[in-house]
Short mmCIF file of N, CA and C in Angstrom, two decimals:
data_model
loop_
_atom_site.label_atom_id
_atom_site.label_comp_id
_atom_site.label_asym_id
_atom_site.label_seq_id
_atom_site.Cartn_x
_atom_site.Cartn_y
_atom_site.Cartn_z
N MET A 1 0.85 -1.18 0.00
CA MET A 1 0.00 0.00 0.00
C MET A 1 0.89 1.23 0.00
N ARG A 2 0.56 2.16 -0.89
CA ARG A 2 1.33 3.39 -1.00
C ARG A 2 0.97 4.35 0.12
N SER A 3 1.90 5.20 0.48
CA SER A 3 1.56 6.32 1.35
C SER A 3 1.80 7.59 0.56
N GLY A 4 0.89 8.53 0.69
CA GLY A 4 0.99 9.77 -0.05
C GLY A 4 0.36 9.66 -1.42
N PRO A 5 0.08 10.81 -2.06
CA PRO A 5 -0.61 10.83 -3.33
C PRO A 5 0.22 10.20 -4.45
N ALA A 6 -0.49 9.68 -5.43
CA ALA A 6 0.15 9.11 -6.61
C ALA A 6 0.88 10.20 -7.37
N VAL A 7 1.97 9.83 -8.01
CA VAL A 7 2.74 10.77 -8.81
C VAL A 7 2.82 10.24 -10.23
N ALA A 8 2.46 11.08 -11.19
CA ALA A 8 2.51 10.66 -12.59
C ALA A 8 3.93 10.73 -13.10
N PRO A 9 4.36 9.70 -13.83
CA PRO A 9 5.65 9.81 -14.49
C PRO A 9 5.59 10.95 -15.51
N ALA A 10 6.59 11.81 -15.53
CA ALA A 10 6.59 12.96 -16.43
C ALA A 10 6.44 12.52 -17.88
N GLY A 11 5.57 13.23 -18.60
CA GLY A 11 5.39 12.98 -20.02
C GLY A 11 4.85 11.61 -20.35
N SER A 12 4.01 11.05 -19.48
CA SER A 12 3.64 9.66 -19.65
C SER A 12 2.19 9.43 -19.98
N SER A 13 1.51 10.39 -20.58
CA SER A 13 0.08 10.25 -20.77
C SER A 13 -0.31 9.01 -21.56
N GLY A 14 0.47 8.62 -22.54
CA GLY A 14 0.11 7.46 -23.33
C GLY A 14 0.76 6.18 -22.87
N SER A 15 1.64 6.25 -21.90
CA SER A 15 2.40 5.08 -21.49
C SER A 15 1.60 4.23 -20.51
N PRO A 16 1.94 2.95 -20.42
CA PRO A 16 1.29 2.11 -19.41
C PRO A 16 1.50 2.64 -17.99
N GLU A 17 2.68 3.22 -17.74
CA GLU A 17 2.94 3.78 -16.41
C GLU A 17 2.02 4.97 -16.14
N GLY A 18 1.78 5.79 -17.16
CA GLY A 18 0.90 6.94 -17.00
C GLY A 18 -0.53 6.51 -16.71
N ARG A 19 -1.00 5.50 -17.43
CA ARG A 19 -2.36 5.00 -17.16
C ARG A 19 -2.43 4.36 -15.79
N ALA A 20 -1.39 3.62 -15.40
CA ALA A 20 -1.38 3.01 -14.07
C ALA A 20 -1.45 4.09 -13.00
N TRP A 21 -0.70 5.18 -13.20
CA TRP A 21 -0.75 6.29 -12.25
C TRP A 21 -2.15 6.86 -12.15
N PHE A 22 -2.81 7.06 -13.29
CA PHE A 22 -4.17 7.61 -13.29
C PHE A 22 -5.11 6.69 -12.50
N TRP A 23 -5.03 5.39 -12.78
CA TRP A 23 -5.91 4.45 -12.09
C TRP A 23 -5.56 4.40 -10.59
N ASP A 24 -4.28 4.51 -10.24
CA ASP A 24 -3.91 4.57 -8.82
C ASP A 24 -4.55 5.79 -8.15
N LEU A 25 -4.56 6.90 -8.86
CA LEU A 25 -5.18 8.12 -8.35
C LEU A 25 -6.67 7.89 -8.09
N ILE A 26 -7.36 7.27 -9.03
CA ILE A 26 -8.79 7.00 -8.85
C ILE A 26 -9.01 6.06 -7.67
N GLU A 27 -8.21 5.00 -7.59
CA GLU A 27 -8.36 4.05 -6.48
C GLU A 27 -8.08 4.71 -5.13
N GLU A 28 -7.06 5.54 -5.07
CA GLU A 28 -6.75 6.24 -3.83
C GLU A 28 -7.91 7.15 -3.44
N ALA A 29 -8.47 7.86 -4.40
CA ALA A 29 -9.60 8.74 -4.13
C ALA A 29 -10.81 7.94 -3.66
N ARG A 30 -11.06 6.79 -4.29
CA ARG A 30 -12.18 5.94 -3.89
C ARG A 30 -12.01 5.48 -2.44
N ARG A 31 -10.81 5.05 -2.08
CA ARG A 31 -10.53 4.61 -0.71
C ARG A 31 -10.70 5.75 0.29
N ASP A 32 -10.18 6.91 -0.07
CA ASP A 32 -10.20 8.05 0.85
C ASP A 32 -11.61 8.54 1.15
N THR A 33 -12.55 8.32 0.24
CA THR A 33 -13.91 8.82 0.45
C THR A 33 -14.65 8.01 1.49
N GLY A 34 -14.24 6.76 1.69
CA GLY A 34 -14.98 5.88 2.59
C GLY A 34 -16.27 5.37 1.95
N SER A 35 -16.52 5.79 0.73
CA SER A 35 -17.71 5.38 -0.01
C SER A 35 -17.32 5.21 -1.47
N PRO A 36 -16.60 4.13 -1.79
CA PRO A 36 -15.99 3.99 -3.11
C PRO A 36 -16.96 4.01 -4.29
N ALA A 37 -18.23 3.71 -4.07
CA ALA A 37 -19.19 3.74 -5.17
C ALA A 37 -19.71 5.15 -5.44
N ASP A 38 -19.42 6.10 -4.55
CA ASP A 38 -19.92 7.47 -4.71
C ASP A 38 -19.02 8.24 -5.67
N ALA A 39 -19.49 8.39 -6.90
CA ALA A 39 -18.70 9.00 -7.96
C ALA A 39 -18.34 10.45 -7.66
N VAL A 40 -19.28 11.22 -7.15
CA VAL A 40 -19.03 12.65 -6.90
C VAL A 40 -17.96 12.82 -5.82
N LYS A 41 -18.03 12.04 -4.75
CA LYS A 41 -17.01 12.12 -3.70
C LYS A 41 -15.64 11.68 -4.23
N THR A 42 -15.64 10.64 -5.08
CA THR A 42 -14.39 10.18 -5.66
C THR A 42 -13.75 11.27 -6.50
N VAL A 43 -14.53 11.92 -7.34
CA VAL A 43 -13.99 12.99 -8.19
C VAL A 43 -13.50 14.16 -7.34
N SER A 44 -14.27 14.51 -6.33
CA SER A 44 -13.85 15.62 -5.46
C SER A 44 -12.49 15.32 -4.83
N ARG A 45 -12.32 14.11 -4.35
CA ARG A 45 -11.04 13.74 -3.74
C ARG A 45 -9.94 13.63 -4.79
N ALA A 46 -10.25 13.06 -5.94
CA ALA A 46 -9.25 12.92 -7.01
C ALA A 46 -8.78 14.28 -7.51
N THR A 47 -9.61 15.27 -7.40
CA THR A 47 -9.24 16.63 -7.82
C THR A 47 -8.19 17.22 -6.89
N THR A 48 -8.24 16.88 -5.61
CA THR A 48 -7.30 17.45 -4.66
C THR A 48 -5.98 16.69 -4.60
N LEU A 49 -5.99 15.40 -4.89
CA LEU A 49 -4.77 14.61 -4.76
C LEU A 49 -3.62 15.07 -5.64
N PRO A 50 -3.83 15.32 -6.94
CA PRO A 50 -2.69 15.72 -7.76
C PRO A 50 -2.40 17.21 -7.72
N ALA A 51 -3.19 17.99 -6.98
CA ALA A 51 -3.05 19.45 -7.02
C ALA A 51 -1.68 19.94 -6.57
N ALA A 52 -0.98 19.18 -5.74
CA ALA A 52 0.35 19.59 -5.28
C ALA A 52 1.45 19.12 -6.23
N ARG A 53 1.08 18.50 -7.33
CA ARG A 53 2.05 17.94 -8.26
C ARG A 53 2.44 18.93 -9.35
N ASN A 54 3.43 18.55 -10.10
CA ASN A 54 3.89 19.32 -11.25
C ASN A 54 2.72 19.50 -12.22
N PRO A 55 2.48 20.72 -12.70
CA PRO A 55 1.38 20.95 -13.63
C PRO A 55 1.44 20.07 -14.88
N GLN A 56 2.63 19.70 -15.33
CA GLN A 56 2.73 18.82 -16.50
C GLN A 56 2.15 17.44 -16.22
N GLU A 57 2.28 16.98 -14.98
CA GLU A 57 1.70 15.69 -14.60
C GLU A 57 0.17 15.76 -14.64
N ILE A 58 -0.36 16.90 -14.24
CA ILE A 58 -1.81 17.06 -14.26
C ILE A 58 -2.31 17.13 -15.70
N ILE A 59 -1.57 17.80 -16.56
CA ILE A 59 -1.94 17.84 -17.98
C ILE A 59 -1.92 16.43 -18.56
N ALA A 60 -0.93 15.63 -18.18
CA ALA A 60 -0.87 14.24 -18.64
C ALA A 60 -2.11 13.47 -18.18
N ALA A 61 -2.58 13.74 -16.96
CA ALA A 61 -3.77 13.07 -16.45
C ALA A 61 -5.00 13.44 -17.28
N GLN A 62 -5.05 14.68 -17.75
CA GLN A 62 -6.18 15.11 -18.59
C GLN A 62 -6.22 14.28 -19.88
N GLN A 63 -5.06 14.05 -20.49
CA GLN A 63 -5.03 13.26 -21.72
C GLN A 63 -5.43 11.81 -21.44
N ILE A 64 -4.97 11.26 -20.34
CA ILE A 64 -5.34 9.89 -19.99
C ILE A 64 -6.85 9.78 -19.82
N LEU A 65 -7.44 10.73 -19.12
CA LEU A 65 -8.89 10.74 -18.94
C LEU A 65 -9.61 10.69 -20.28
N TRP A 66 -9.20 11.53 -21.21
CA TRP A 66 -9.89 11.58 -22.50
C TRP A 66 -9.56 10.37 -23.37
N ASP A 67 -8.41 9.76 -23.17
CA ASP A 67 -8.14 8.49 -23.85
C ASP A 67 -9.10 7.42 -23.34
N LEU A 68 -9.37 7.41 -22.05
CA LEU A 68 -10.32 6.45 -21.48
C LEU A 68 -11.74 6.74 -21.95
N MET A 69 -12.09 8.01 -22.06
CA MET A 69 -13.40 8.37 -22.59
C MET A 69 -13.56 7.87 -24.02
N ALA A 70 -12.51 8.00 -24.82
CA ALA A 70 -12.57 7.52 -26.20
C ALA A 70 -12.65 5.99 -26.24
N ALA A 71 -11.88 5.32 -25.40
CA ALA A 71 -11.87 3.85 -25.38
C ALA A 71 -13.23 3.29 -24.97
N SER A 72 -13.97 4.04 -24.18
CA SER A 72 -15.27 3.57 -23.71
C SER A 72 -16.43 4.04 -24.58
N CYS A 73 -16.14 4.74 -25.63
CA CYS A 73 -17.19 5.24 -26.54
C CYS A 73 -17.57 4.10 -27.49
N ARG A 74 -18.45 3.24 -27.00
CA ARG A 74 -18.85 2.04 -27.73
C ARG A 74 -20.37 1.91 -27.70
N ALA A 75 -20.92 1.47 -28.80
CA ALA A 75 -22.37 1.35 -28.91
C ALA A 75 -22.97 0.42 -27.85
N PRO A 76 -22.38 -0.75 -27.56
CA PRO A 76 -22.98 -1.60 -26.51
C PRO A 76 -23.06 -0.89 -25.16
N LEU A 77 -22.04 -0.11 -24.83
CA LEU A 77 -22.06 0.61 -23.56
C LEU A 77 -23.14 1.69 -23.58
N TRP A 78 -23.31 2.34 -24.73
CA TRP A 78 -24.36 3.36 -24.83
C TRP A 78 -25.72 2.71 -24.66
N ALA A 79 -25.93 1.56 -25.27
CA ALA A 79 -27.20 0.85 -25.13
C ALA A 79 -27.45 0.48 -23.67
N ALA A 80 -26.41 0.01 -22.99
CA ALA A 80 -26.55 -0.34 -21.58
C ALA A 80 -26.88 0.90 -20.75
N ALA A 81 -26.19 2.00 -21.00
CA ALA A 81 -26.47 3.25 -20.28
C ALA A 81 -27.90 3.69 -20.53
N TYR A 82 -28.36 3.52 -21.75
CA TYR A 82 -29.73 3.88 -22.11
C TYR A 82 -30.73 3.07 -21.27
N LEU A 83 -30.50 1.78 -21.14
CA LEU A 83 -31.41 0.94 -20.35
C LEU A 83 -31.30 1.25 -18.87
N ILE A 84 -30.10 1.37 -18.36
CA ILE A 84 -29.89 1.60 -16.93
C ILE A 84 -30.47 2.94 -16.49
N ASN A 85 -30.25 3.98 -17.29
CA ASN A 85 -30.69 5.33 -16.91
C ASN A 85 -32.06 5.70 -17.47
N GLY A 86 -32.71 4.80 -18.17
CA GLY A 86 -34.03 5.11 -18.73
C GLY A 86 -33.95 6.14 -19.84
N GLY A 87 -32.87 6.10 -20.62
CA GLY A 87 -32.59 7.04 -21.69
C GLY A 87 -31.18 7.56 -21.55
N CYS A 88 -30.60 8.01 -22.66
CA CYS A 88 -29.21 8.46 -22.58
C CYS A 88 -28.86 9.30 -23.80
N SER A 89 -28.78 10.60 -23.61
CA SER A 89 -28.38 11.53 -24.67
C SER A 89 -26.87 11.44 -24.91
N ASP A 90 -26.38 12.21 -25.88
CA ASP A 90 -24.93 12.29 -26.11
C ASP A 90 -24.20 12.72 -24.84
N ASP A 91 -24.67 13.81 -24.22
CA ASP A 91 -24.05 14.29 -22.99
C ASP A 91 -24.21 13.27 -21.87
N GLY A 92 -25.39 12.68 -21.78
CA GLY A 92 -25.64 11.67 -20.77
C GLY A 92 -24.68 10.50 -20.89
N PHE A 93 -24.33 10.14 -22.13
CA PHE A 93 -23.38 9.05 -22.34
C PHE A 93 -21.99 9.45 -21.86
N ASP A 94 -21.60 10.70 -22.10
CA ASP A 94 -20.32 11.19 -21.54
C ASP A 94 -20.33 11.07 -20.02
N TYR A 95 -21.42 11.50 -19.39
CA TYR A 95 -21.50 11.49 -17.93
C TYR A 95 -21.55 10.07 -17.39
N PHE A 96 -22.19 9.15 -18.11
CA PHE A 96 -22.21 7.75 -17.71
C PHE A 96 -20.80 7.17 -17.75
N ARG A 97 -20.06 7.48 -18.82
CA ARG A 97 -18.69 6.98 -18.92
C ARG A 97 -17.81 7.62 -17.85
N GLY A 98 -18.08 8.87 -17.52
CA GLY A 98 -17.38 9.50 -16.39
C GLY A 98 -17.65 8.76 -15.10
N TRP A 99 -18.91 8.37 -14.89
CA TRP A 99 -19.25 7.58 -13.71
C TRP A 99 -18.48 6.26 -13.73
N LEU A 100 -18.46 5.59 -14.88
CA LEU A 100 -17.79 4.30 -14.97
C LEU A 100 -16.31 4.41 -14.61
N ILE A 101 -15.65 5.46 -15.03
CA ILE A 101 -14.24 5.67 -14.69
C ILE A 101 -14.07 5.75 -13.17
N THR A 102 -15.01 6.38 -12.48
CA THR A 102 -14.89 6.51 -11.02
C THR A 102 -15.08 5.18 -10.30
N GLN A 103 -15.52 4.17 -11.00
CA GLN A 103 -15.70 2.85 -10.39
C GLN A 103 -14.40 2.06 -10.34
N GLY A 104 -13.35 2.60 -10.94
CA GLY A 104 -12.03 2.00 -10.86
C GLY A 104 -11.66 1.18 -12.08
N ARG A 105 -10.39 0.88 -12.13
CA ARG A 105 -9.81 0.21 -13.30
C ARG A 105 -10.43 -1.17 -13.57
N THR A 106 -10.57 -1.97 -12.53
CA THR A 106 -11.09 -3.33 -12.72
C THR A 106 -12.48 -3.29 -13.32
N ALA A 107 -13.37 -2.50 -12.73
CA ALA A 107 -14.74 -2.40 -13.26
C ALA A 107 -14.72 -1.85 -14.68
N PHE A 108 -13.95 -0.80 -14.91
CA PHE A 108 -13.88 -0.19 -16.23
C PHE A 108 -13.43 -1.20 -17.27
N GLU A 109 -12.33 -1.88 -17.01
CA GLU A 109 -11.79 -2.82 -18.01
C GLU A 109 -12.70 -4.01 -18.23
N GLN A 110 -13.36 -4.50 -17.16
CA GLN A 110 -14.30 -5.60 -17.34
C GLN A 110 -15.48 -5.18 -18.20
N VAL A 111 -15.99 -4.00 -17.96
CA VAL A 111 -17.16 -3.52 -18.71
C VAL A 111 -16.79 -3.21 -20.15
N ILE A 112 -15.62 -2.69 -20.40
CA ILE A 112 -15.19 -2.44 -21.78
C ILE A 112 -15.03 -3.76 -22.52
N ALA A 113 -14.51 -4.77 -21.86
CA ALA A 113 -14.34 -6.09 -22.49
C ALA A 113 -15.68 -6.79 -22.71
N ASP A 114 -16.63 -6.59 -21.79
CA ASP A 114 -17.94 -7.25 -21.87
C ASP A 114 -18.94 -6.36 -21.17
N THR A 115 -19.65 -5.56 -21.94
CA THR A 115 -20.57 -4.56 -21.38
C THR A 115 -21.61 -5.19 -20.46
N ASP A 116 -22.04 -6.40 -20.75
CA ASP A 116 -23.06 -7.04 -19.93
C ASP A 116 -22.60 -7.27 -18.49
N GLN A 117 -21.28 -7.13 -18.24
CA GLN A 117 -20.74 -7.24 -16.88
C GLN A 117 -21.31 -6.16 -15.96
N LEU A 118 -21.82 -5.08 -16.53
CA LEU A 118 -22.43 -4.03 -15.71
C LEU A 118 -23.51 -4.59 -14.80
N ALA A 119 -24.26 -5.56 -15.30
CA ALA A 119 -25.36 -6.14 -14.52
C ALA A 119 -24.87 -6.81 -13.24
N GLY A 120 -23.61 -7.16 -13.19
CA GLY A 120 -23.05 -7.80 -12.00
C GLY A 120 -22.55 -6.84 -10.95
N LEU A 121 -22.50 -5.55 -11.27
CA LEU A 121 -22.02 -4.56 -10.31
C LEU A 121 -23.14 -4.20 -9.33
N ARG A 122 -22.84 -4.33 -8.06
CA ARG A 122 -23.85 -4.03 -7.04
C ARG A 122 -24.37 -2.60 -7.17
N VAL A 123 -23.50 -1.65 -7.44
CA VAL A 123 -23.93 -0.26 -7.56
C VAL A 123 -24.92 -0.08 -8.72
N VAL A 124 -24.77 -0.84 -9.78
CA VAL A 124 -25.71 -0.78 -10.91
C VAL A 124 -27.05 -1.39 -10.49
N ARG A 125 -27.01 -2.55 -9.89
CA ARG A 125 -28.25 -3.20 -9.46
C ARG A 125 -29.02 -2.31 -8.47
N GLN A 126 -28.29 -1.68 -7.57
CA GLN A 126 -28.95 -0.81 -6.58
C GLN A 126 -29.53 0.43 -7.26
N ALA A 127 -28.80 1.01 -8.19
CA ALA A 127 -29.29 2.21 -8.88
C ALA A 127 -30.56 1.90 -9.67
N VAL A 128 -30.58 0.76 -10.35
CA VAL A 128 -31.77 0.37 -11.11
C VAL A 128 -32.94 0.16 -10.15
N ALA A 129 -32.70 -0.52 -9.04
CA ALA A 129 -33.76 -0.77 -8.06
C ALA A 129 -34.31 0.55 -7.49
N ASP A 130 -33.42 1.52 -7.29
CA ASP A 130 -33.82 2.81 -6.70
C ASP A 130 -34.27 3.83 -7.74
N GLY A 131 -34.11 3.50 -9.02
CA GLY A 131 -34.47 4.46 -10.07
C GLY A 131 -33.51 5.64 -10.16
N ARG A 132 -32.24 5.43 -9.76
CA ARG A 132 -31.24 6.50 -9.82
C ARG A 132 -30.44 6.43 -11.11
N TYR A 133 -30.05 7.59 -11.60
CA TYR A 133 -29.15 7.67 -12.76
C TYR A 133 -27.72 7.38 -12.32
N LEU A 134 -26.98 6.76 -13.20
CA LEU A 134 -25.55 6.58 -12.97
C LEU A 134 -24.82 7.49 -13.95
N GLU A 135 -24.36 8.59 -13.43
CA GLU A 135 -23.60 9.53 -14.24
C GLU A 135 -22.79 10.43 -13.32
N CYS A 136 -21.70 10.96 -13.87
CA CYS A 136 -20.86 11.88 -13.11
C CYS A 136 -20.17 12.84 -14.07
N GLU A 137 -20.82 13.94 -14.31
CA GLU A 137 -20.26 14.98 -15.19
C GLU A 137 -18.95 15.52 -14.63
N ASP A 138 -18.83 15.57 -13.32
CA ASP A 138 -17.64 16.14 -12.67
C ASP A 138 -16.36 15.41 -13.06
N THR A 139 -16.46 14.13 -13.42
CA THR A 139 -15.27 13.38 -13.82
C THR A 139 -14.57 14.05 -14.99
N LEU A 140 -15.34 14.62 -15.89
CA LEU A 140 -14.77 15.21 -17.10
C LEU A 140 -13.87 16.40 -16.79
N GLY A 141 -14.03 17.00 -15.63
CA GLY A 141 -13.22 18.16 -15.27
C GLY A 141 -12.20 17.90 -14.18
N VAL A 142 -11.94 16.64 -13.85
CA VAL A 142 -11.07 16.36 -12.70
C VAL A 142 -9.67 16.94 -12.89
N ALA A 143 -9.07 16.79 -14.05
CA ALA A 143 -7.72 17.34 -14.26
C ALA A 143 -7.77 18.86 -14.40
N ARG A 144 -8.81 19.36 -15.05
CA ARG A 144 -8.96 20.82 -15.18
C ARG A 144 -9.03 21.46 -13.80
N ASP A 145 -9.84 20.88 -12.93
CA ASP A 145 -9.98 21.44 -11.58
C ASP A 145 -8.71 21.27 -10.76
N ALA A 146 -8.05 20.13 -10.91
CA ALA A 146 -6.78 19.92 -10.19
C ALA A 146 -5.73 20.93 -10.67
N TYR A 147 -5.70 21.19 -11.97
CA TYR A 147 -4.74 22.15 -12.52
C TYR A 147 -5.03 23.54 -11.96
N ARG A 148 -6.29 23.91 -11.91
CA ARG A 148 -6.67 25.22 -11.36
C ARG A 148 -6.28 25.30 -9.88
N ASN A 149 -6.49 24.21 -9.12
CA ASN A 149 -6.10 24.20 -7.71
C ASN A 149 -4.60 24.33 -7.54
N ALA A 150 -3.83 23.71 -8.44
CA ALA A 150 -2.38 23.70 -8.33
C ALA A 150 -1.74 25.01 -8.78
N THR A 151 -2.32 25.64 -9.81
CA THR A 151 -1.66 26.79 -10.43
C THR A 151 -2.42 28.10 -10.30
N GLY A 152 -3.71 28.02 -10.00
CA GLY A 152 -4.54 29.23 -10.01
C GLY A 152 -4.91 29.66 -11.41
N GLU A 153 -4.56 28.87 -12.40
CA GLU A 153 -4.81 29.19 -13.80
C GLU A 153 -5.66 28.10 -14.45
N GLU A 154 -6.17 28.44 -15.63
CA GLU A 154 -6.93 27.45 -16.39
C GLU A 154 -5.98 26.51 -17.13
N LEU A 155 -6.42 25.30 -17.35
CA LEU A 155 -5.66 24.34 -18.14
C LEU A 155 -5.40 24.94 -19.52
N PRO A 156 -4.17 24.92 -20.01
CA PRO A 156 -3.88 25.53 -21.31
C PRO A 156 -4.67 24.88 -22.44
N ASP A 157 -5.06 25.70 -23.41
CA ASP A 157 -5.74 25.17 -24.60
C ASP A 157 -4.80 24.25 -25.36
N GLY A 158 -5.39 23.28 -26.04
CA GLY A 158 -4.61 22.41 -26.90
C GLY A 158 -3.82 21.34 -26.18
N THR A 159 -4.14 21.09 -24.91
CA THR A 159 -3.38 20.09 -24.16
C THR A 159 -3.93 18.68 -24.32
N VAL A 160 -5.09 18.57 -24.96
CA VAL A 160 -5.75 17.27 -25.07
C VAL A 160 -6.11 16.98 -26.52
N THR A 161 -5.89 15.76 -26.93
CA THR A 161 -6.33 15.28 -28.23
C THR A 161 -7.40 14.23 -27.99
N ILE A 162 -8.55 14.39 -28.63
CA ILE A 162 -9.64 13.44 -28.46
C ILE A 162 -9.95 12.84 -29.81
N ARG A 163 -9.89 11.52 -29.88
CA ARG A 163 -10.25 10.80 -31.11
C ARG A 163 -11.26 9.73 -30.75
N TYR A 164 -12.52 10.02 -31.02
CA TYR A 164 -13.56 9.03 -30.76
C TYR A 164 -13.64 8.05 -31.92
N PRO A 165 -13.79 6.77 -31.61
CA PRO A 165 -13.93 5.77 -32.68
C PRO A 165 -15.32 5.86 -33.29
N ASP A 166 -15.46 5.34 -34.49
CA ASP A 166 -16.79 5.20 -35.08
C ASP A 166 -17.54 4.14 -34.30
N LEU A 167 -18.84 4.38 -34.10
CA LEU A 167 -19.65 3.38 -33.41
C LEU A 167 -19.95 2.22 -34.35
N ASP A 168 -20.05 1.05 -33.78
CA ASP A 168 -20.31 -0.18 -34.52
C ASP A 168 -21.63 -0.06 -35.29
N PRO A 169 -21.60 -0.18 -36.61
CA PRO A 169 -22.82 -0.03 -37.41
C PRO A 169 -23.87 -1.10 -37.11
N ASP A 170 -23.48 -2.24 -36.56
CA ASP A 170 -24.45 -3.28 -36.20
C ASP A 170 -25.37 -2.85 -35.05
N TRP A 171 -25.01 -1.76 -34.40
CA TRP A 171 -25.81 -1.26 -33.28
C TRP A 171 -26.63 -0.04 -33.67
N LYS A 172 -26.74 0.26 -34.94
CA LYS A 172 -27.48 1.46 -35.36
C LYS A 172 -28.97 1.13 -35.43
N PHE A 173 -29.59 1.15 -34.27
CA PHE A 173 -31.02 0.97 -34.15
C PHE A 173 -31.48 1.71 -32.91
N ASP A 174 -32.76 1.87 -32.78
CA ASP A 174 -33.35 2.57 -31.65
C ASP A 174 -33.12 1.76 -30.38
N PHE A 175 -32.48 2.36 -29.38
CA PHE A 175 -32.21 1.64 -28.14
C PHE A 175 -33.48 1.33 -27.35
N ASP A 176 -34.63 1.89 -27.76
CA ASP A 176 -35.90 1.50 -27.16
C ASP A 176 -36.33 0.11 -27.62
N ASP A 177 -35.71 -0.37 -28.69
CA ASP A 177 -36.04 -1.69 -29.24
C ASP A 177 -35.30 -2.77 -28.46
N THR A 178 -35.86 -3.11 -27.29
CA THR A 178 -35.18 -4.07 -26.43
C THR A 178 -35.10 -5.46 -27.06
N SER A 179 -35.94 -5.74 -28.05
CA SER A 179 -35.85 -7.05 -28.71
C SER A 179 -34.53 -7.19 -29.46
N ARG A 180 -33.90 -6.07 -29.83
CA ARG A 180 -32.60 -6.10 -30.50
C ARG A 180 -31.46 -6.03 -29.49
N ILE A 181 -31.71 -5.42 -28.35
CA ILE A 181 -30.67 -5.32 -27.33
C ILE A 181 -30.57 -6.60 -26.51
N ALA A 182 -31.69 -7.22 -26.20
CA ALA A 182 -31.72 -8.39 -25.30
C ALA A 182 -30.76 -9.50 -25.70
N PRO A 183 -30.68 -9.88 -26.98
CA PRO A 183 -29.73 -10.96 -27.31
C PRO A 183 -28.26 -10.54 -27.14
N ARG A 184 -28.00 -9.25 -27.20
CA ARG A 184 -26.64 -8.74 -27.11
C ARG A 184 -26.23 -8.42 -25.68
N LEU A 185 -27.19 -7.98 -24.88
CA LEU A 185 -26.94 -7.62 -23.48
C LEU A 185 -28.04 -8.28 -22.62
N PRO A 186 -28.03 -9.59 -22.52
CA PRO A 186 -29.14 -10.26 -21.83
C PRO A 186 -29.25 -9.93 -20.34
N ARG A 187 -28.13 -9.81 -19.66
CA ARG A 187 -28.18 -9.54 -18.22
C ARG A 187 -28.64 -8.12 -17.93
N ILE A 188 -28.14 -7.17 -18.70
CA ILE A 188 -28.59 -5.78 -18.53
C ILE A 188 -30.07 -5.65 -18.85
N THR A 189 -30.50 -6.29 -19.93
CA THR A 189 -31.91 -6.23 -20.32
C THR A 189 -32.79 -6.84 -19.22
N ALA A 190 -32.40 -7.99 -18.71
CA ALA A 190 -33.17 -8.65 -17.67
C ALA A 190 -33.25 -7.76 -16.41
N LEU A 191 -32.16 -7.07 -16.10
CA LEU A 191 -32.13 -6.20 -14.93
C LEU A 191 -33.01 -4.97 -15.10
N CYS A 192 -33.03 -4.41 -16.30
CA CYS A 192 -33.64 -3.09 -16.50
C CYS A 192 -35.03 -3.09 -17.11
N VAL A 193 -35.40 -4.16 -17.80
CA VAL A 193 -36.68 -4.19 -18.51
C VAL A 193 -37.64 -5.09 -17.76
N ASN A 194 -38.74 -4.52 -17.36
CA ASN A 194 -39.75 -5.31 -16.61
C ASN A 194 -40.73 -5.96 -17.56
#
């Protein structure tokens, strides 16, 4: 177990070490909140942890965040978010993916590999039962806010490159059509559709 805040390797936004640092930051923030499923508390804590670090490290974290947002921009995940949240706009999908990042590396990677794994997460089952949305817009600004806390300035323009993949054309149908989603996401459909 580490003591003290995670430190990003300089210039490592695309490196495995840089991503590991980012995920360590999220895990540390989740632990520190005492409520690891609470996305807003996790982001609030994650914003303060890197604030004492070199501003270049915080800029690297911003790129890692948006790389993860791009990696999670997948039609099956959007369909799942649509079912879980009872609808999901473009912005809502960003906020859902922000929420997913706050759930930590293991959950994120499992869900990216197999979206139907969402149905196995206790926080998802509880949210569906309670009729709560799973989203966290604040995640999208975690590095921006940390940079502002560290420097008193805004994150410089042009520090992030975002390349979203094309969505799978086999998923180009109305997400209200659960007869098309059910065979692809059976556990999510069973959880969300009465």
